[in-house]
Tab-separated table of C-alpha atoms in Angstrom:
chain	number	residue	atom	x	y	z
A	1	LEU	CA	35.933	-256.186	131.218
A	2	ASP	CA	38.696	-256.964	128.633
A	3	GLU	CA	37.317	-254.087	126.938
A	4	HIS	CA	37.891	-252.192	129.530
A	5	LEU	CA	41.208	-253.036	130.635
A	6	ALA	CA	42.366	-252.637	127.054
A	7	GLU	CA	41.135	-248.804	127.312
A	8	VAL	CA	43.044	-248.412	130.689
A	9	LYS	CA	45.960	-249.536	129.201
A	10	GLU	CA	45.497	-247.339	125.873
A	11	SER	CA	45.132	-244.611	128.278
A	12	GLY	CA	48.278	-244.822	130.142
A	13	LEU	CA	46.227	-245.387	133.757
A	14	TYR	CA	46.538	-249.054	133.575
A	15	LYS	CA	48.893	-249.334	137.427
A	16	HIS	CA	51.311	-251.963	136.980
A	17	GLU	CA	52.978	-253.848	140.621
A	18	ARG	CA	56.874	-253.739	141.147
A	19	GLN	CA	57.864	-256.788	142.785
A	20	ILE	CA	60.008	-255.702	145.625
A	21	ALA	CA	62.241	-258.661	147.606
A	22	SER	CA	63.262	-257.148	151.177
A	23	ALA	CA	61.896	-256.041	154.138
A	24	GLN	CA	60.679	-252.724	153.637
A	25	ARG	CA	63.652	-250.261	154.546
A	26	ALA	CA	65.133	-247.107	152.936
A	27	ALA	CA	66.674	-249.649	150.816
A	28	VAL	CA	65.170	-252.541	148.561
A	29	ARG	CA	65.536	-254.832	146.713
A	30	VAL	CA	63.781	-254.444	143.076
A	31	GLY	CA	64.828	-257.186	140.642
A	32	ASP	CA	68.283	-257.948	140.390
A	33	ARG	CA	69.398	-254.897	142.361
A	34	ASP	CA	69.242	-252.465	145.470
A	35	VAL	CA	67.272	-248.748	145.087
A	36	LEU	CA	66.835	-246.084	147.273
A	37	ASN	CA	62.962	-245.957	148.249
A	38	PHE	CA	61.470	-242.680	148.519
A	39	CYS	CA	57.836	-243.736	147.737
A	40	SER	CA	57.024	-245.334	151.411
A	41	ASN	CA	54.151	-244.779	153.941
A	42	ASN	CA	56.895	-245.901	156.142
A	43	TYR	CA	57.663	-242.562	157.849
A	44	LEU	CA	58.873	-243.594	161.156
A	45	GLY	CA	60.830	-246.177	159.363
A	46	LEU	CA	59.433	-248.953	161.572
A	47	ALA	CA	58.440	-251.163	159.035
A	48	ALA	CA	61.460	-253.354	159.712
A	49	HIS	CA	62.594	-252.122	163.176
A	50	GLU	CA	63.714	-254.744	164.813
A	51	GLU	CA	62.147	-254.011	168.173
A	52	LEU	CA	58.893	-254.327	166.346
A	53	ILE	CA	59.589	-258.097	164.788
A	54	LYS	CA	60.483	-258.952	167.997
A	55	ALA	CA	57.349	-258.306	169.903
A	56	ALA	CA	55.261	-259.812	166.831
A	57	LYS	CA	57.602	-262.952	167.277
A	58	SER	CA	57.335	-263.083	171.051
A	59	THR	CA	53.440	-262.320	170.084
A	60	LEU	CA	52.798	-265.649	167.614
A	61	ASP	CA	54.303	-267.522	170.448
A	62	THR	CA	52.119	-266.334	173.205
A	63	HIS	CA	48.861	-265.407	171.119
A	64	GLY	CA	49.461	-267.529	168.234
A	65	PHE	CA	49.030	-267.233	164.514
A	66	GLY	CA	45.673	-266.130	164.059
A	67	LEU	CA	42.035	-265.873	165.514
A	68	GLY	CA	39.568	-267.178	163.319
A	69	SER	CA	36.479	-265.044	164.696
A	70	VAL	CA	35.318	-261.861	164.686
A	71	ARG	CA	35.941	-259.671	167.587
A	72	PHE	CA	32.438	-260.429	169.423
A	73	ILE	CA	32.383	-264.385	169.725
A	74	CYS	CA	35.783	-265.634	170.068
A	75	GLY	CA	37.910	-263.124	168.649
A	76	THR	CA	39.386	-260.488	171.459
A	77	GLN	CA	42.020	-260.928	173.109
A	78	ASP	CA	43.763	-259.136	176.176
A	79	ILE	CA	46.242	-258.501	173.818
A	80	HIS	CA	43.601	-256.067	172.041
A	81	LYS	CA	42.071	-254.184	174.885
A	82	LYS	CA	45.865	-253.365	175.593
A	83	LEU	CA	46.594	-251.796	172.411
A	84	GLU	CA	43.127	-250.073	172.286
A	85	LYS	CA	43.813	-248.491	175.774
A	86	ALA	CA	47.050	-247.036	174.751
A	87	ILE	CA	45.463	-245.809	171.270
A	88	ALA	CA	43.170	-243.866	173.506
A	89	ASP	CA	45.540	-243.016	176.040
A	90	PHE	CA	47.827	-241.699	172.852
A	91	HIS	CA	45.151	-239.611	171.509
A	92	GLY	CA	43.555	-238.578	174.541
A	93	THR	CA	40.388	-239.999	174.185
A	94	ASP	CA	38.095	-241.964	176.172
A	95	ASP	CA	38.335	-245.506	173.948
A	96	ALA	CA	39.490	-246.668	170.518
A	97	ILE	CA	38.268	-249.533	168.725
A	98	LEU	CA	40.683	-251.667	166.436
A	99	TYR	CA	39.455	-252.657	162.185
A	100	ALA	CA	41.604	-254.738	159.628
A	101	ALA	CA	42.131	-250.979	158.113
A	102	CYS	CA	41.196	-247.335	158.088
A	103	PHE	CA	39.359	-247.931	155.008
A	104	ASP	CA	37.469	-250.277	157.483
A	105	ALA	CA	37.423	-247.501	160.035
A	106	ASN	CA	36.278	-245.043	158.144
A	107	GLY	CA	34.017	-247.349	156.020
A	108	GLY	CA	32.081	-248.101	158.888
A	109	LEU	CA	32.106	-245.233	161.207
A	110	PHE	CA	29.002	-243.037	159.442
A	111	GLU	CA	26.303	-245.408	158.950
A	112	PRO	CA	25.865	-246.353	162.931
A	113	ILE	CA	26.543	-242.368	164.544
A	114	VAL	CA	24.210	-240.283	162.069
A	115	ALA	CA	21.099	-240.974	160.467
A	116	GLU	CA	18.079	-239.176	158.559
A	117	GLY	CA	17.784	-235.963	159.840
A	118	ASP	CA	21.395	-235.423	160.417
A	119	ALA	CA	24.179	-234.002	158.205
A	120	VAL	CA	27.868	-234.268	157.231
A	121	PHE	CA	30.395	-231.705	155.965
A	122	SER	CA	33.016	-233.066	153.817
A	123	ASP	CA	35.860	-231.859	152.293
A	124	GLU	CA	36.076	-232.030	148.689
A	125	LEU	CA	38.807	-233.667	148.409
A	126	ASN	CA	38.777	-236.448	151.413
A	127	HIS	CA	40.132	-239.884	151.211
A	128	ALA	CA	37.831	-242.689	149.089
A	129	SER	CA	37.290	-244.510	152.237
A	130	ILE	CA	35.874	-241.163	154.026
A	131	ILE	CA	33.576	-240.718	150.282
A	132	ASP	CA	32.606	-244.659	150.355
A	133	GLY	CA	31.451	-244.631	154.191
A	134	ILE	CA	29.379	-241.332	154.140
A	135	ARG	CA	27.451	-242.834	150.960
A	136	LEU	CA	26.429	-245.905	153.373
A	137	CYS	CA	24.546	-243.476	155.713
A	138	LYS	CA	21.131	-242.009	155.265
A	139	ALA	CA	22.375	-238.280	156.362
A	140	THR	CA	22.314	-235.053	154.121
A	141	ARG	CA	25.696	-235.316	152.511
A	142	VAL	CA	27.264	-232.167	151.837
A	143	ARG	CA	30.438	-231.275	150.416
A	144	TYR	CA	32.793	-228.217	151.108
A	145	LYS	CA	35.744	-226.702	148.977
A	146	HIS	CA	38.848	-227.693	149.390
A	147	MET	CA	40.241	-226.919	152.794
A	148	SER	CA	38.050	-223.641	152.525
A	149	VAL	CA	37.177	-222.446	156.227
A	150	GLU	CA	34.236	-219.799	154.497
A	151	ASP	CA	32.419	-222.451	152.147
A	152	LEU	CA	32.376	-224.864	155.590
A	153	ASP	CA	30.890	-221.843	157.365
A	154	ALA	CA	28.363	-220.821	154.758
A	155	GLN	CA	27.141	-224.310	154.660
A	156	LEU	CA	27.081	-225.012	158.146
A	157	GLN	CA	24.986	-221.713	157.952
A	158	LYS	CA	22.575	-223.782	155.081
A	159	HIS	CA	21.992	-227.280	157.238
A	160	ALA	CA	21.697	-225.149	160.250
A	161	SER	CA	18.274	-227.078	160.795
A	162	ALA	CA	20.284	-230.515	161.219
A	163	ARG	CA	20.083	-232.519	164.077
A	164	THR	CA	23.569	-233.679	164.118
A	165	LYS	CA	26.279	-231.902	162.172
A	166	LEU	CA	29.177	-233.886	162.136
A	167	VAL	CA	32.633	-232.773	159.910
A	168	ILE	CA	34.730	-234.689	158.304
A	169	THR	CA	38.277	-234.006	156.886
A	170	ASP	CA	41.791	-235.886	155.762
A	171	GLY	CA	44.028	-234.223	158.545
A	172	VAL	CA	46.781	-234.409	155.646
A	173	PHE	CA	45.993	-234.815	152.033
A	174	SER	CA	48.487	-237.586	150.808
A	175	MET	CA	48.533	-235.998	146.994
A	176	ASP	CA	50.265	-232.484	148.429
A	177	GLY	CA	51.027	-233.192	151.473
A	178	ASP	CA	48.899	-229.863	152.611
A	179	ILE	CA	47.868	-230.168	156.202
A	180	ALA	CA	43.965	-229.364	157.393
A	181	PRO	CA	43.466	-225.892	159.139
A	182	LEU	CA	42.049	-227.301	162.049
A	183	ASN	CA	41.830	-224.392	164.339
A	184	ASP	CA	39.967	-222.485	161.841
A	185	ILE	CA	37.679	-225.819	161.421
A	186	CYS	CA	37.133	-226.084	165.082
A	187	ASP	CA	36.440	-222.421	165.612
A	188	VAL	CA	33.724	-222.805	162.890
A	189	ALA	CA	32.087	-226.164	163.757
A	190	GLU	CA	31.866	-224.902	167.486
A	191	ARG	CA	30.005	-221.952	166.212
A	192	HIS	CA	27.586	-223.954	165.159
A	193	GLY	CA	27.458	-226.211	167.197
A	194	ALA	CA	29.215	-229.282	165.161
A	195	VAL	CA	30.918	-232.285	166.057
A	196	VAL	CA	34.608	-232.135	163.808
A	197	ALA	CA	36.208	-235.666	163.102
A	198	ILE	CA	39.647	-236.332	161.191
A	199	ASP	CA	41.387	-239.004	159.017
A	200	ASP	CA	45.108	-238.813	160.480
A	201	CYS	CA	46.538	-241.370	158.482
A	202	HIS	CA	49.211	-239.518	157.381
A	203	ALA	CA	49.540	-237.815	160.283
A	204	SER	CA	49.563	-240.370	163.359
A	205	GLY	CA	53.104	-240.996	165.178
A	206	PHE	CA	54.883	-238.142	163.812
A	207	LEU	CA	53.196	-234.996	162.607
A	208	GLY	CA	52.527	-232.376	166.240
A	209	ALA	CA	55.297	-232.041	168.771
A	210	THR	CA	55.076	-235.099	170.350
A	211	GLY	CA	53.287	-237.595	167.382
A	212	ARG	CA	50.175	-237.184	167.996
A	213	GLY	CA	49.146	-235.925	165.216
A	214	THR	CA	47.047	-233.326	162.951
A	215	ALA	CA	45.237	-231.998	166.278
A	216	GLU	CA	48.303	-231.102	168.128
A	217	HIS	CA	49.810	-229.967	165.122
A	218	CYS	CA	47.020	-227.151	164.491
A	219	GLY	CA	46.825	-226.737	168.544
A	220	VAL	CA	43.365	-228.328	168.750
A	221	LEU	CA	44.589	-231.659	170.897
A	222	GLY	CA	40.987	-232.028	172.962
A	223	ARG	CA	39.002	-230.157	170.292
A	224	VAL	CA	38.621	-232.765	167.160
A	225	ALA	CA	35.809	-235.730	169.014
A	226	ILE	CA	37.255	-238.095	166.854
A	227	THR	CA	40.152	-239.868	164.917
A	228	THR	CA	40.507	-242.119	162.453
A	229	SER	CA	44.005	-243.725	161.750
A	230	THR	CA	46.131	-246.561	160.688
A	231	LEU	CA	48.969	-248.937	162.173
A	232	GLY	CA	49.938	-249.142	158.082
A	233	LYS	CA	51.869	-246.415	157.551
A	234	ALA	CA	54.297	-244.542	160.507
A	235	LEU	CA	52.403	-246.482	162.739
A	236	GLY	CA	54.481	-249.748	162.041
A	237	GLY	CA	53.670	-250.330	158.506
A	238	ALA	CA	51.704	-253.256	158.559
A	239	SER	CA	47.571	-253.109	158.483
A	240	GLY	CA	45.381	-252.587	160.767
A	241	GLY	CA	43.161	-249.033	161.376
A	242	PHE	CA	41.201	-247.663	164.670
A	243	THR	CA	39.006	-245.223	165.593
A	244	ALA	CA	39.638	-242.847	168.880
A	245	GLY	CA	37.167	-240.593	170.412
A	246	PRO	CA	34.180	-240.341	173.397
A	247	GLN	CA	32.942	-243.745	174.849
A	248	ALA	CA	29.657	-243.470	173.778
A	249	VAL	CA	30.810	-243.105	170.041
A	250	ILE	CA	33.146	-246.650	170.550
A	251	ASP	CA	30.211	-248.422	171.851
A	252	THR	CA	28.104	-247.832	169.533
A	253	LEU	CA	30.521	-249.120	166.888
A	254	ARG	CA	31.717	-252.063	168.484
A	255	GLN	CA	27.447	-252.746	168.501
A	256	HIS	CA	26.775	-251.345	164.708
A	257	SER	CA	29.782	-250.852	162.607
A	258	ARG	CA	29.848	-253.466	160.287
A	259	PRO	CA	33.538	-253.560	159.480
A	260	TYR	CA	34.069	-254.466	162.722
A	261	LEU	CA	31.029	-256.903	163.386
A	262	PHE	CA	31.499	-258.512	160.255
A	263	SER	CA	35.957	-259.063	160.362
A	264	ASN	CA	38.160	-261.255	160.991
A	265	THR	CA	40.105	-259.923	164.362
A	266	LEU	CA	43.483	-258.044	163.686
A	267	ALA	CA	46.509	-260.652	163.873
A	268	PRO	CA	47.962	-261.092	167.070
A	269	ALA	CA	51.674	-260.503	165.634
A	270	ILE	CA	50.472	-257.462	164.598
A	271	VAL	CA	49.154	-256.371	167.833
A	272	GLY	CA	51.985	-257.088	170.187
A	273	ALA	CA	54.090	-255.072	167.446
A	274	SER	CA	51.644	-252.115	167.409
A	275	ILE	CA	51.578	-251.971	171.907
A	276	ARG	CA	55.503	-251.569	171.336
A	277	MET	CA	55.721	-249.360	168.276
A	278	LEU	CA	53.763	-246.701	171.091
A	279	GLU	CA	55.637	-247.903	174.352
A	280	LEU	CA	58.592	-246.255	171.412
A	281	LEU	CA	56.743	-243.386	170.387
A	282	THR	CA	55.715	-242.438	173.838
A	283	THR	CA	59.290	-242.659	175.749
A	284	SER	CA	61.257	-240.996	172.836
A	285	SER	CA	61.049	-238.769	170.118
A	286	GLU	CA	64.040	-239.637	168.219
A	287	LEU	CA	62.151	-241.172	165.454
A	288	ARG	CA	60.406	-238.007	164.483
A	289	ASP	CA	62.854	-235.702	165.124
A	290	ARG	CA	65.125	-237.488	161.913
A	291	LEU	CA	62.058	-237.196	160.119
A	292	VAL	CA	61.643	-233.415	160.665
A	293	ASP	CA	65.010	-232.765	159.560
A	294	ASN	CA	65.479	-234.966	156.791
A	295	THR	CA	62.283	-233.430	155.624
A	296	LYS	CA	63.780	-229.520	156.053
A	297	HIS	CA	67.244	-230.866	154.278
A	298	PHE	CA	65.161	-232.004	151.430
A	299	ARG	CA	62.386	-228.953	151.050
A	300	GLU	CA	64.925	-226.789	151.036
A	301	ARG	CA	67.808	-227.947	148.891
A	302	MET	CA	64.802	-228.987	146.320
A	303	THR	CA	63.837	-225.374	146.283
A	304	ALA	CA	67.514	-224.245	146.399
A	305	ALA	CA	67.587	-225.878	143.035
A	306	GLY	CA	65.095	-224.462	141.400
A	307	PHE	CA	61.487	-227.191	141.971
A	308	GLU	CA	58.605	-226.596	142.894
A	309	LEU	CA	57.194	-228.752	145.641
A	310	GLY	CA	53.498	-228.824	146.793
A	311	GLY	CA	52.768	-228.448	150.495
A	312	SER	CA	55.350	-226.911	153.068
A	313	SER	CA	56.615	-228.878	156.086
A	314	HIS	CA	55.312	-232.690	155.545
A	315	PRO	CA	57.103	-235.391	154.628
A	316	ILE	CA	55.034	-236.151	151.661
A	317	ALA	CA	56.443	-233.593	149.067
A	318	PRO	CA	55.492	-233.323	145.436
A	319	VAL	CA	57.634	-231.980	142.933
A	320	MET	CA	55.342	-230.419	140.586
A	321	LEU	CA	55.727	-230.947	137.172
A	322	TYR	CA	51.938	-230.066	135.705
A	323	ASP	CA	52.636	-232.896	132.524
A	324	ALA	CA	51.921	-236.231	133.003
A	325	LYS	CA	54.463	-237.299	130.132
A	326	LEU	CA	57.122	-235.576	131.428
A	327	ALA	CA	56.825	-237.085	135.429
A	328	ALA	CA	56.138	-240.500	134.092
A	329	ALA	CA	59.474	-239.768	132.248
A	330	MET	CA	61.684	-238.400	134.798
A	331	ALA	CA	60.397	-241.271	137.692
A	332	GLU	CA	61.384	-243.739	134.977
A	333	ARG	CA	65.052	-242.156	134.631
A	334	LEU	CA	65.250	-241.846	138.473
A	335	LEU	CA	64.876	-245.744	139.001
A	336	ASP	CA	66.680	-246.858	135.490
A	337	GLU	CA	69.884	-244.681	136.148
A	338	HIS	CA	69.751	-243.457	139.797
A	339	ALA	CA	68.392	-246.366	141.612
A	340	LEU	CA	66.262	-243.994	142.837
A	341	TYR	CA	62.578	-245.430	143.366
A	342	VAL	CA	60.091	-242.033	143.020
A	343	VAL	CA	56.355	-242.697	141.813
A	344	ALA	CA	54.671	-240.438	138.890
A	345	PHE	CA	50.998	-239.718	139.837
A	346	SER	CA	48.891	-237.750	137.041
A	347	TYR	CA	44.966	-237.647	136.059
A	348	PRO	CA	42.474	-238.784	137.511
A	349	VAL	CA	44.520	-239.880	140.618
A	350	VAL	CA	45.111	-235.794	140.586
A	351	PRO	CA	43.431	-233.172	138.893
A	352	LYS	CA	44.179	-232.461	135.334
A	353	ASP	CA	46.991	-230.672	134.546
A	354	LYS	CA	48.870	-230.722	138.115
A	355	ALA	CA	50.939	-234.215	137.371
A	356	ARG	CA	53.697	-234.473	139.925
A	357	ILE	CA	56.510	-236.912	141.600
A	358	ARG	CA	54.997	-237.418	145.100
A	359	VAL	CA	58.709	-237.882	146.803
A	360	GLN	CA	57.924	-239.252	150.781
A	361	LEU	CA	60.559	-238.678	153.284
A	362	SER	CA	61.212	-241.408	156.458
A	363	ALA	CA	63.305	-241.352	159.531
A	364	ALA	CA	65.191	-244.297	158.039
A	365	HIS	CA	67.152	-242.560	155.617
A	366	SER	CA	70.361	-241.166	156.220
A	367	ARG	CA	71.469	-237.358	155.511
A	368	GLU	CA	73.508	-239.563	152.344
A	369	HIS	CA	70.303	-241.063	151.122
A	370	VAL	CA	68.513	-237.612	151.186
A	371	ASP	CA	71.316	-236.126	149.497
A	372	ARG	CA	71.877	-238.498	146.685
A	373	CYS	CA	67.578	-238.026	146.100
A	374	VAL	CA	68.250	-234.676	145.637
A	375	ASP	CA	71.273	-235.080	143.322
A	376	ALA	CA	69.893	-237.318	140.910
A	377	PHE	CA	66.787	-235.180	140.465
A	378	VAL	CA	68.802	-232.320	139.988
A	379	THR	CA	70.767	-234.160	136.996
A	380	VAL	CA	67.598	-235.603	135.611
A	381	GLY	CA	65.464	-232.261	136.012
A	382	LYS	CA	68.427	-230.433	134.027
A	383	GLN	CA	68.474	-233.147	131.257
A	384	PHE	CA	64.462	-232.312	131.002
A	385	GLY	CA	64.564	-228.616	131.210
A	386	VAL	CA	62.348	-228.812	134.158
A	387	ILE	CA	65.498	-226.677	135.902
């Protein structure tokens, strides 16, 4: 292991964790100074929202700190069922089931509902949790080219004899901010009698006219059978995941999904805060609207300055630089000289020669924050000859 770790460090791929000494806000405390945070999944700025903190504190008083149990023994409180119903109502499904994380939701999805004789069709760039979850099931595993409806169609035709055909895709792919063409995917799937499932971690709460996610954004609400997502990004930023879908699917997961059966129940404080979070999102679009405005402003200014951005309209806005050393050096200078906290990504996290600095916008950012971010990029971009 020591030799392996030495090789990882030598290759420049060793991950260092920067310590934050504050709540997760638009500006965070790193070391002895405050820096603007443009690398968080806190899309709606709810991670330190006073209403969620108030609800979490109140739930600690009424329901305690933890339960010391899995759900089916003595780990299900009334608030867990209330949150599951609220999630199901939000997504327009029969029911929902809570997990410790969406990694667990994806890891526990496939083995219970598909088996030998079935087939799972997965986008080649799907999240690691989907890949790991599929590996645990006995269904035929089929990868189709990234966001290629044509290849998905061909693969479905090739495996037409499969009993159950399940298509699974990220709703939004986190490295590029590209949005799966769900309308076309649903058309193809329905033509072949396949069921569609999505991981909507980078869309729940803010994508679509009312924040219902990628399905709403693409106009296919009601045509996506199963949605997995997280409470750890836009929906509060803490922890917890869920699967929403038909009653038979959710009931089967409650009986057979290993991460659900053998993991402690979600902490009451998170549950209480999450119930309040959904109340806020269903009564006002203010945070979503602010995020949309910040994203549009950032993308327009950066493009006008001469930068190439990945994606089109998502708050994940990768600044494409292609060279790994360049991306790392620019991110370091942005932090050291401009107090701008962004992260460079390179191979193997992204394909070779596709290095970038991933910027993530939040409703917590003010217009001044966004302008400071762009101005810093312009200054450093000129210094490095990028623009």
